[in-house]
């Protein structure tokens, strides 16, 4: 049996804690600085920030320390964000099972996937430029769609769905 990698496990736990803390940051300190890194509502899209920023920070630190290569880490970041959007959409809109427990379990799993994939993804460093561009594009979408979210179900506050309107899902 392979020995548990304690620094990687510690990084995972810190990333999970950081993401959980980010969930409440905007409520505690509403400002233009916090709205780009913390969810401003309970939409599926806004919750991508809980995965994106902790994995971005963890990945930057782990690649600098030589534990991960840049290209697999960036691909893992993008896959994890896409997985959160797809699974969050399915869980909350299609299956109607978006309870606190199921959303937390999804979050822990997605962050775990973000930490597992860089070790197994066969991505050469020649892809790091393209993947960096994709990560920058995702950052831009997070910023733009925080300021002006599209009128689509993915961007609607799920906590208000029953009170104000029905989500088309």
Coordinates of N, CA, C and O in Angstrom, one line a residue:
X1 N 0.8 -1.2 0.0 CA 0.0 0.0 0.0 C 0.9 1.2 0.0 O 1.9 1.3 0.7
X2 N 0.5 2.2 -0.8 CA 1.3 3.4 -0.9 C 1.1 4.3 0.3 O 0.0 4.4 0.8
X3 N 2.2 4.9 0.7 CA 2.1 5.8 1.9 C 1.4 7.1 1.6 O 1.5 7.6 0.5
X4 N 0.6 7.5 2.5 CA -0.2 8.7 2.4 C 0.7 10.0 2.2 O 1.6 10.1 3.0
X5 N 0.4 10.8 1.3 CA 1.2 12.0 1.0 C 0.7 13.1 1.9 O -0.3 13.7 1.6
X6 N 1.3 13.3 3.1 CA 0.8 14.2 4.1 C 0.8 15.7 3.6 O -0.2 16.4 3.8
X7 N 1.8 16.2 2.9 CA 1.7 17.6 2.4 C 0.6 17.8 1.4 O -0.1 18.8 1.4
X8 N 0.3 16.8 0.5 CA -0.8 16.9 -0.4 C -2.1 16.9 0.3 O -3.0 17.6 0.0
X9 N -2.2 16.0 1.3 CA -3.4 15.9 2.1 C -3.7 17.2 2.8 O -4.8 17.7 2.9
X10 N -2.6 17.8 3.4 CA -2.7 19.1 4.1 C -3.2 20.2 3.1 O -4.0 21.0 3.5
X11 N -2.6 20.2 1.9 CA -3.0 21.2 0.9 C -4.5 21.0 0.6 O -5.2 22.0 0.4
X12 N -4.9 19.7 0.4 CA -6.4 19.5 0.1 C -7.3 20.0 1.2 O -8.2 20.7 1.0
X13 N -6.9 19.7 2.5 CA -7.7 20.2 3.6 C -7.8 21.7 3.7 O -8.8 22.3 4.0
X14 N -6.6 22.3 3.4 CA -6.6 23.8 3.4 C -7.4 24.4 2.3 O -8.1 25.4 2.5
X15 N -7.3 23.8 1.1 CA -8.1 24.2 0.0 C -9.6 24.1 0.3 O -10.4 25.0 0.0
X16 N -10.0 23.0 0.9 CA -11.4 22.8 1.2 C -11.9 23.8 2.3 O -12.9 24.5 2.1
X17 N -11.1 24.1 3.3 CA -11.4 25.1 4.3 C -11.5 26.5 3.7 O -12.3 27.3 4.0
X18 N -10.5 26.8 2.8 CA -10.5 28.1 2.1 C -11.8 28.3 1.3 O -12.5 29.3 1.4
X19 N -12.2 27.2 0.5 CA -13.4 27.3 -0.2 C -14.7 27.5 0.6 O -15.6 28.3 0.3
X20 N -14.7 26.8 1.7 CA -15.8 26.9 2.7 C -15.9 28.3 3.3 O -16.9 28.9 3.4
X21 N -14.7 28.8 3.6 CA -14.7 30.2 4.1 C -15.1 31.2 3.0 O -15.7 32.2 3.3
X22 N -14.7 31.0 1.8 CA -15.1 31.9 0.7 C -16.6 32.0 0.5 O -17.1 33.0 0.1
X23 N -17.3 30.9 0.9 CA -18.7 30.9 0.7 C -19.4 32.0 1.5 O -20.4 32.5 1.1
X24 N -18.8 32.3 2.6 CA -19.4 33.3 3.5 C -18.7 34.7 3.5 O -19.2 35.6 4.1
X25 N -17.6 34.8 2.7 CA -16.9 36.1 2.7 C -17.7 37.3 2.2 O -17.6 38.3 2.8
X26 N -18.4 37.1 1.1 CA -19.2 38.3 0.6 C -20.3 38.7 1.5 O -20.5 39.9 1.7
X27 N -20.9 37.8 2.2 CA -21.9 38.1 3.2 C -21.3 38.9 4.4 O -22.0 39.8 4.9
X28 N -20.1 38.5 4.8 CA -19.5 39.2 5.9 C -18.8 40.5 5.5 O -18.8 41.4 6.3
X29 N -18.3 40.6 4.3 CA -17.6 41.8 3.8 C -18.0 42.1 2.4 O -17.2 41.8 1.5
X30 N -19.2 42.6 2.2 CA -19.6 42.9 0.8 C -18.8 44.1 0.2 O -18.8 45.2 0.7
X31 N -18.0 43.8 -0.8 CA -17.3 44.9 -1.5 C -16.9 44.4 -2.9 O -17.0 43.2 -3.2
X32 N -16.4 45.3 -3.7 CA -16.0 44.9 -5.1 C -14.8 44.0 -5.0 O -14.6 43.2 -5.9
X33 N -14.0 44.0 -4.0 CA -12.9 43.1 -3.8 C -13.3 41.7 -3.6 O -12.7 40.8 -4.1
X34 N -14.3 41.5 -2.8 CA -14.7 40.2 -2.4 C -15.7 39.5 -3.4 O -15.8 38.3 -3.4
X35 N -16.4 40.4 -4.2 CA -17.4 39.8 -5.1 C -16.8 38.9 -6.2 O -17.4 38.1 -6.8
X36 N -15.5 39.2 -6.5 CA -14.9 38.4 -7.6 C -14.3 37.1 -7.1 O -14.0 36.2 -7.9
X37 N -14.1 37.0 -5.8 CA -13.5 35.7 -5.3 C -14.5 34.9 -4.4 O -14.3 33.7 -4.2
X38 N -15.6 35.5 -4.1 CA -16.6 34.8 -3.2 C -18.0 34.8 -3.9 O -18.3 35.8 -4.6
X39 N -18.8 33.8 -3.8 CA -20.1 33.8 -4.4 C -21.0 34.9 -3.8 O -21.0 35.2 -2.6
X40 N -21.7 35.6 -4.7 CA -22.5 36.7 -4.3 C -24.0 36.3 -4.2 O -24.8 37.0 -3.7
X41 N -24.3 35.0 -4.7 CA -25.6 34.4 -4.5 C -25.4 32.9 -4.6 O -24.3 32.4 -4.6
X42 N -26.5 32.2 -4.5 CA -26.5 30.8 -4.5 C -26.7 30.1 -5.9 O -27.3 29.0 -6.0
X43 N -26.2 30.8 -6.9 CA -26.3 30.2 -8.3 C -25.3 29.1 -8.4 O -24.2 29.1 -7.8
X44 N -25.5 28.2 -9.4 CA -24.5 27.2 -9.7 C -23.3 27.8 -10.2 O -22.2 27.5 -9.8
X45 N -23.4 28.8 -11.0 CA -22.2 29.5 -11.6 C -21.4 30.2 -10.5 O -20.1 30.1 -10.5
X46 N -22.0 30.9 -9.6 CA -21.2 31.6 -8.5 C -20.4 30.6 -7.7 O -19.4 31.0 -7.1
X47 N -20.9 29.4 -7.5 CA -20.2 28.4 -6.7 C -18.9 27.9 -7.4 O -18.1 27.2 -6.7
X48 N -18.7 28.2 -8.6 CA -17.5 27.8 -9.3 C -16.3 28.5 -8.6 O -15.2 28.0 -8.6
X49 N -16.5 29.6 -8.0 CA -15.5 30.4 -7.3 C -14.9 29.6 -6.1 O -13.7 29.7 -5.8
X50 N -15.7 28.8 -5.5 CA -15.3 28.0 -4.4 C -14.3 26.9 -4.8 O -13.6 26.4 -3.9
X51 N -14.3 26.5 -6.1 CA -13.4 25.5 -6.6 C -12.2 26.2 -7.3 O -11.1 25.9 -7.0
X52 N -12.5 27.2 -8.1 CA -11.5 27.9 -8.9 C -10.4 28.5 -8.1 O -9.2 28.2 -8.3
X53 N -10.7 29.4 -7.1 CA -9.7 30.1 -6.4 C -8.9 29.2 -5.5 O -7.6 29.3 -5.5
X54 N -9.5 28.3 -4.7 CA -8.6 27.4 -3.9 C -7.7 26.5 -4.7 O -6.5 26.3 -4.3
X55 N -8.2 26.0 -5.8 CA -7.4 25.1 -6.6 C -6.3 25.9 -7.4 O -5.2 25.4 -7.6
X56 N -6.6 27.1 -7.8 CA -5.7 28.0 -8.4 C -4.5 28.3 -7.5 O -3.3 28.2 -7.8
X57 N -4.8 28.7 -6.2 CA -3.8 29.0 -5.2 C -3.0 27.7 -4.9 O -1.8 27.7 -4.8
X58 N -3.7 26.6 -4.6 CA -3.0 25.4 -4.3 C -2.1 24.9 -5.4 O -1.0 24.5 -5.2
X59 N -2.6 25.0 -6.6 CA -1.8 24.6 -7.8 C -0.6 25.4 -8.0 O 0.5 24.9 -8.3
X60 N -0.7 26.7 -7.8 CA 0.4 27.6 -7.9 C 1.5 27.3 -6.9 O 2.7 27.2 -7.2
X61 N 1.1 27.0 -5.7 CA 2.0 26.7 -4.6 C 2.7 25.3 -4.8 O 3.9 25.1 -4.6
X62 N 1.8 24.4 -5.3 CA 2.4 23.0 -5.5 C 3.3 22.9 -6.7 O 4.2 22.1 -6.7
X63 N 3.0 23.7 -7.7 CA 3.9 23.6 -8.9 C 5.2 24.4 -8.6 O 6.2 23.9 -9.0
X64 N 5.1 25.4 -7.8 CA 6.3 26.1 -7.4 C 7.2 25.3 -6.6 O 8.4 25.3 -6.7
X65 N 6.6 24.4 -5.7 CA 7.3 23.5 -4.9 C 7.8 22.3 -5.6 O 8.5 21.4 -5.1
X66 N 7.4 22.2 -6.9 CA 7.9 21.0 -7.7 C 7.0 19.8 -7.5 O 7.4 18.7 -8.0
X67 N 5.9 19.8 -6.9 CA 5.1 18.7 -6.6 C 4.2 18.4 -7.8 O 3.8 17.2 -8.0
X68 N 3.8 19.4 -8.6 CA 3.0 19.2 -9.8 C 3.6 19.9 -10.9 O 4.4 20.9 -10.8
X69 N 3.3 19.5 -12.1 CA 3.7 20.2 -13.3 C 2.5 21.1 -13.7 O 1.4 20.9 -13.4
X70 N 2.9 22.2 -14.5 CA 1.9 23.2 -14.8 C 0.7 22.7 -15.6 O -0.4 23.0 -15.3
X71 N 1.0 22.0 -16.7 CA 0.0 21.6 -17.6 C -1.1 20.7 -17.0 O -2.3 21.0 -17.1
X72 N -0.7 19.6 -16.3 CA -1.7 18.8 -15.7 C -2.5 19.5 -14.6 O -3.7 19.3 -14.5
X73 N -1.8 20.4 -13.9 CA -2.5 21.1 -12.9 C -3.6 22.1 -13.5 O -4.7 22.1 -13.0
X74 N -3.2 22.8 -14.5 CA -4.2 23.7 -15.2 C -5.4 22.9 -15.8 O -6.5 23.3 -15.7
X75 N -5.1 21.8 -16.4 CA -6.1 21.0 -17.0 C -7.0 20.4 -15.9 O -8.3 20.4 -16.0
X76 N -6.5 20.0 -14.8 CA -7.2 19.6 -13.6 C -8.1 20.7 -13.1 O -9.3 20.5 -12.7
X77 N -7.6 21.9 -13.0 CA -8.4 23.1 -12.6 C -9.6 23.3 -13.5 O -10.7 23.4 -13.0
X78 N -9.4 23.2 -14.8 CA -10.5 23.5 -15.7 C -11.5 22.3 -15.7 O -12.7 22.5 -15.7
X79 N -11.0 21.1 -15.6 CA -11.9 19.9 -15.5 C -12.7 20.0 -14.2 O -14.0 19.7 -14.2
X80 N -12.1 20.4 -13.1 CA -12.8 20.4 -11.8 C -13.9 21.5 -11.8 O -15.0 21.3 -11.3
X81 N -13.6 22.6 -12.4 CA -14.6 23.7 -12.6 C -15.8 23.2 -13.4 O -17.0 23.4 -13.1
X82 N -15.5 22.6 -14.6 CA -16.5 22.1 -15.4 C -17.3 21.0 -14.8 O -18.6 20.9 -14.9
X83 N -16.7 20.1 -14.0 CA -17.4 19.1 -13.3 C -18.3 19.7 -12.2 O -19.5 19.2 -12.1
X84 N -17.9 20.7 -11.5 CA -18.8 21.3 -10.5 C -20.0 21.9 -11.2 O -21.1 21.8 -10.8
X85 N -19.8 22.6 -12.4 CA -20.9 23.2 -13.1 C -21.9 22.1 -13.6 O -23.1 22.2 -13.4
X86 N -21.4 21.0 -14.2 CA -22.2 20.0 -14.7 C -22.9 19.2 -13.6 O -24.1 19.0 -13.7
X87 N -22.2 18.8 -12.6 CA -22.8 18.0 -11.5 C -23.7 18.9 -10.7 O -24.7 18.4 -10.2
X88 N -23.3 20.1 -10.5 CA -24.2 21.1 -9.7 C -25.5 21.3 -10.4 O -26.5 21.4 -9.8
X89 N -25.4 21.5 -11.7 CA -26.6 21.7 -12.5 C -27.5 20.4 -12.4 O -28.7 20.5 -12.2
X90 N -26.9 19.3 -12.6 CA -27.7 18.0 -12.5 C -28.3 17.8 -11.1 O -29.5 17.6 -11.0
X91 N -27.5 18.0 -10.1 CA -27.9 17.8 -8.8 C -29.1 18.7 -8.4 O -30.1 18.3 -7.8
X92 N -28.9 20.0 -8.7 CA -29.9 21.0 -8.2 C -31.0 21.2 -9.2 O -32.1 21.5 -8.7
X93 N -30.8 21.1 -10.5 CA -31.9 21.4 -11.4 C -32.6 20.1 -12.0 O -33.8 20.1 -12.0
X94 N -31.8 19.1 -12.3 CA -32.4 18.0 -13.0 C -32.9 17.0 -11.9 O -34.1 16.6 -11.9
X95 N -32.1 16.6 -11.0 CA -32.5 15.6 -10.0 C -33.3 16.2 -8.8 O -34.0 15.5 -8.1
X96 N -33.2 17.5 -8.6 CA -33.9 18.2 -7.5 C -33.4 17.7 -6.2 O -34.1 17.8 -5.2
X97 N -32.1 17.4 -6.1 CA -31.6 16.8 -4.8 C -30.5 17.8 -4.2 O -29.6 17.3 -3.6
X98 N -30.7 19.1 -4.4 CA -29.7 20.0 -4.0 C -29.8 20.4 -2.6 O -29.9 21.6 -2.2
X99 N -29.6 19.4 -1.7 CA -29.6 19.7 -0.3 C -28.2 20.2 0.1 O -27.2 20.1 -0.6
X100 N -28.1 20.8 1.3 CA -26.8 21.2 1.8 C -25.8 20.1 1.9 O -24.7 20.2 1.4
X101 N -26.2 18.9 2.4 CA -25.3 17.7 2.4 C -24.9 17.3 1.1 O -23.7 17.0 0.9
X102 N -25.8 17.2 0.1 CA -25.3 16.7 -1.2 C -24.4 17.7 -1.9 O -23.5 17.3 -2.6
X103 N -24.7 19.0 -1.7 CA -23.8 20.0 -2.3 C -22.5 20.0 -1.6 O -21.4 20.3 -2.3
X104 N -22.4 19.8 -0.3 CA -21.1 19.8 0.3 C -20.3 18.5 -0.1 O -19.1 18.6 -0.4
X105 N -21.0 17.4 -0.2 CA -20.3 16.2 -0.7 C -19.8 16.4 -2.1 O -18.6 16.0 -2.4
X106 N -20.6 17.0 -3.0 CA -20.1 17.3 -4.3 C -18.9 18.2 -4.3 O -17.9 18.0 -5.0
X107 N -18.9 19.2 -3.4 CA -17.8 20.1 -3.3 C -16.5 19.4 -2.9 O -15.4 19.5 -3.5
X108 N -16.6 18.5 -1.8 CA -15.4 17.8 -1.4 C -14.9 16.9 -2.5 O -13.7 16.7 -2.6
X109 N -15.8 16.2 -3.2 CA -15.4 15.3 -4.3 C -14.7 16.1 -5.4 O -13.7 15.7 -5.9
X110 N -15.3 17.2 -5.8 CA -14.7 18.0 -6.9 C -13.3 18.6 -6.5 O -12.4 18.5 -7.4
X111 N -13.2 19.1 -5.3 CA -11.8 19.5 -4.9 C -10.9 18.3 -4.9 O -9.7 18.4 -5.3
X112 N -11.4 17.1 -4.4 CA -10.5 15.9 -4.4 C -10.1 15.6 -5.8 O -8.9 15.2 -6.0
X113 N -11.0 15.6 -6.8 CA -10.7 15.4 -8.2 C -9.6 16.4 -8.6 O -8.7 16.0 -9.3
X114 N -9.7 17.6 -8.2 CA -8.7 18.6 -8.6 C -7.3 18.3 -8.1 O -6.3 18.7 -8.7
X115 N -7.3 17.6 -6.9 CA -6.0 17.2 -6.4 C -5.5 15.9 -6.9 O -4.3 15.6 -6.9
X116 N -6.4 15.0 -7.4 CA -6.0 13.7 -7.8 C -5.6 13.8 -9.3 O -4.6 13.1 -9.7
X117 N -6.3 14.5 -10.1 CA -6.0 14.5 -11.6 C -4.6 14.9 -12.0 O -4.0 14.3 -12.9
X118 N -3.9 15.9 -11.4 CA -2.6 16.3 -11.8 C -1.6 15.1 -11.8 O -0.6 15.1 -12.5
X119 N -1.8 14.2 -10.9 CA -0.9 13.0 -10.8 C -1.1 12.0 -11.9 O -0.2 11.2 -12.2
X120 N -2.3 12.0 -12.5 CA -2.6 10.9 -13.5 C -2.8 11.5 -14.9 O -2.9 10.6 -15.8
X121 N -2.9 12.8 -15.1 CA -3.2 13.3 -16.4 C -1.9 13.3 -17.3 O -0.9 13.9 -16.9
X122 N -2.0 12.6 -18.4 CA -0.8 12.6 -19.3 C -0.7 13.8 -20.2 O -0.9 13.7 -21.4
X123 N -0.5 15.0 -19.6 CA -0.5 16.2 -20.4 C 0.9 16.7 -20.4 O 1.5 17.0 -19.4
X124 N 1.5 17.0 -21.6 CA 2.8 17.5 -21.7 C 2.9 19.0 -21.4 O 1.9 19.7 -21.6
X125 N 4.0 19.4 -21.0 CA 4.2 20.9 -20.7 C 4.0 21.8 -21.9 O 3.8 22.9 -21.8
X126 N 4.1 21.2 -23.1 CA 3.8 22.0 -24.3 C 2.4 22.6 -24.4 O 2.2 23.5 -25.1
X127 N 1.5 22.0 -23.6 CA 0.1 22.5 -23.5 C -0.1 23.6 -22.5 O -1.2 24.1 -22.4
X128 N 0.9 23.9 -21.7 CA 0.7 24.8 -20.6 C 0.3 26.2 -21.1 O -0.4 26.9 -20.4
X129 N 0.8 26.6 -22.3 CA 0.4 28.0 -22.8 C -1.1 28.0 -23.1 O -1.7 29.0 -22.8
X130 N -1.5 27.0 -23.8 CA -3.0 27.0 -24.2 C -3.8 26.8 -22.9 O -4.9 27.5 -22.8
X131 N -3.4 26.0 -22.0 CA -4.2 25.8 -20.7 C -4.1 27.1 -19.9 O -5.1 27.4 -19.2
X132 N -3.0 27.8 -19.9 CA -2.9 29.1 -19.2 C -3.9 30.1 -19.8 O -4.7 30.8 -19.1
X133 N -4.0 30.1 -21.1 CA -5.0 31.0 -21.8 C -6.4 30.6 -21.4 O -7.3 31.5 -21.2
X134 N -6.7 29.3 -21.3 CA -8.0 28.9 -21.0 C -8.4 29.3 -19.5 O -9.5 29.7 -19.2
X135 N -7.4 29.1 -18.6 CA -7.6 29.5 -17.2 C -7.8 31.1 -17.1 O -8.6 31.5 -16.3
X136 N -7.1 31.8 -17.9 CA -7.3 33.3 -18.0 C -8.6 33.6 -18.5 O -9.3 34.5 -18.0
X137 N -9.1 32.9 -19.5 CA -10.4 33.1 -20.1 C -11.5 32.8 -19.0 O -12.4 33.6 -18.9
X138 N -11.3 31.7 -18.3 CA -12.3 31.4 -17.2 C -12.3 32.5 -16.1 O -13.3 32.8 -15.6
X139 N -11.1 33.0 -15.8 CA -11.0 34.1 -14.8 C -11.8 35.3 -15.3 O -12.6 35.9 -14.6
X140 N -11.6 35.6 -16.6 CA -12.4 36.7 -17.2 C -13.9 36.5 -17.2 O -14.7 37.4 -16.9
X141 N -14.3 35.3 -17.4 CA -15.7 35.0 -17.4 C -16.3 35.1 -16.0 O -17.4 35.6 -15.8
X142 N -15.5 34.6 -15.0 CA -15.9 34.8 -13.6 C -16.1 36.3 -13.3 O -17.1 36.6 -12.7
X143 N -15.1 37.1 -13.7 CA -15.2 38.5 -13.4 C -16.4 39.2 -14.1 O -17.2 39.9 -13.5
X144 N -16.5 38.9 -15.4 CA -17.6 39.5 -16.2 C -19.0 39.1 -15.8 O -19.9 39.9 -15.7
X145 N -19.1 37.8 -15.6 CA -20.4 37.3 -15.2 C -20.8 37.5 -13.7 O -21.9 37.2 -13.3
X146 N -19.8 37.9 -13.0 CA -20.1 38.4 -11.6 C -20.8 39.8 -11.7 O -21.8 40.1 -11.0
X147 N -20.2 40.6 -12.5 CA -20.7 42.0 -12.7 C -22.0 42.0 -13.5 O -22.9 42.7 -13.1
X148 N -22.1 41.2 -14.5 CA -23.3 41.2 -15.4 C -23.6 39.8 -15.8 O -23.3 39.3 -16.9
X149 N -24.3 39.0 -14.9 CA -24.6 37.6 -15.2 C -25.7 37.5 -16.3 O -26.6 38.3 -16.4
X150 N -25.5 36.6 -17.2 CA -26.5 36.4 -18.3 C -27.9 35.9 -17.6 O -27.9 35.4 -16.5
X151 N -28.9 36.1 -18.4 CA -30.2 35.7 -17.9 C -30.5 34.3 -18.3 O -31.1 34.0 -19.3
X152 N -29.9 33.4 -17.5 CA -30.0 32.0 -17.7 C -30.1 31.3 -16.4 O -29.6 31.8 -15.4
X153 N -30.6 30.1 -16.4 CA -30.9 29.3 -15.1 C -29.6 29.1 -14.4 O -29.6 29.1 -13.2
X154 N -28.5 28.8 -15.1 CA -27.2 28.6 -14.4 C -26.8 29.7 -13.5 O -26.0 29.5 -12.6
X155 N -27.2 30.9 -13.8 CA -26.8 32.1 -13.1 C -27.8 32.6 -12.1 O -27.6 33.6 -11.4
X156 N -29.0 31.9 -12.0 CA -30.0 32.4 -11.1 C -29.8 31.9 -9.7 O -29.3 30.7 -9.5
X157 N -30.1 32.7 -8.7 CA -30.0 32.3 -7.3 C -31.0 31.2 -7.0 O -32.2 31.4 -7.0
X158 N -30.4 30.0 -6.7 CA -31.2 28.8 -6.4 C -32.0 29.0 -5.1 O -33.1 28.3 -5.0
X159 N -31.6 29.8 -4.2 CA -32.3 29.9 -2.9 C -33.6 30.7 -3.1 O -34.5 30.6 -2.3
X160 N -33.7 31.4 -4.2 CA -34.9 32.2 -4.5 C -35.8 31.6 -5.5 O -36.8 32.2 -5.9
X161 N -35.5 30.4 -6.0 CA -36.2 29.8 -7.1 C -37.7 29.7 -6.8 O -38.5 29.9 -7.6
X162 N -38.0 29.2 -5.6 CA -39.4 29.0 -5.2 C -40.1 30.3 -4.9 O -41.3 30.4 -5.1
X163 N -39.4 31.2 -4.4 CA -40.0 32.5 -4.0 C -40.4 33.4 -5.1 O -41.4 34.1 -5.2
X164 N -39.4 33.5 -6.1 CA -39.6 34.5 -7.2 C -40.0 34.0 -8.5 O -40.7 34.7 -9.2
X165 N -39.4 32.9 -8.9 CA -39.7 32.3 -10.2 C -39.4 30.9 -10.2 O -38.7 30.4 -9.4
X166 N -39.8 30.2 -11.2 CA -39.5 28.8 -11.4 C -38.3 28.7 -12.3 O -38.3 29.3 -13.4
X167 N -37.3 27.9 -11.9 CA -36.2 27.7 -12.8 C -36.6 26.7 -13.9 O -37.4 25.8 -13.6
X168 N -36.2 26.9 -15.1 CA -36.6 26.0 -16.2 C -35.7 24.8 -16.2 O -35.0 24.5 -17.2
X169 N -35.7 24.1 -15.1 CA -34.9 22.8 -15.1 C -35.7 21.7 -14.4 O -36.8 21.9 -13.9

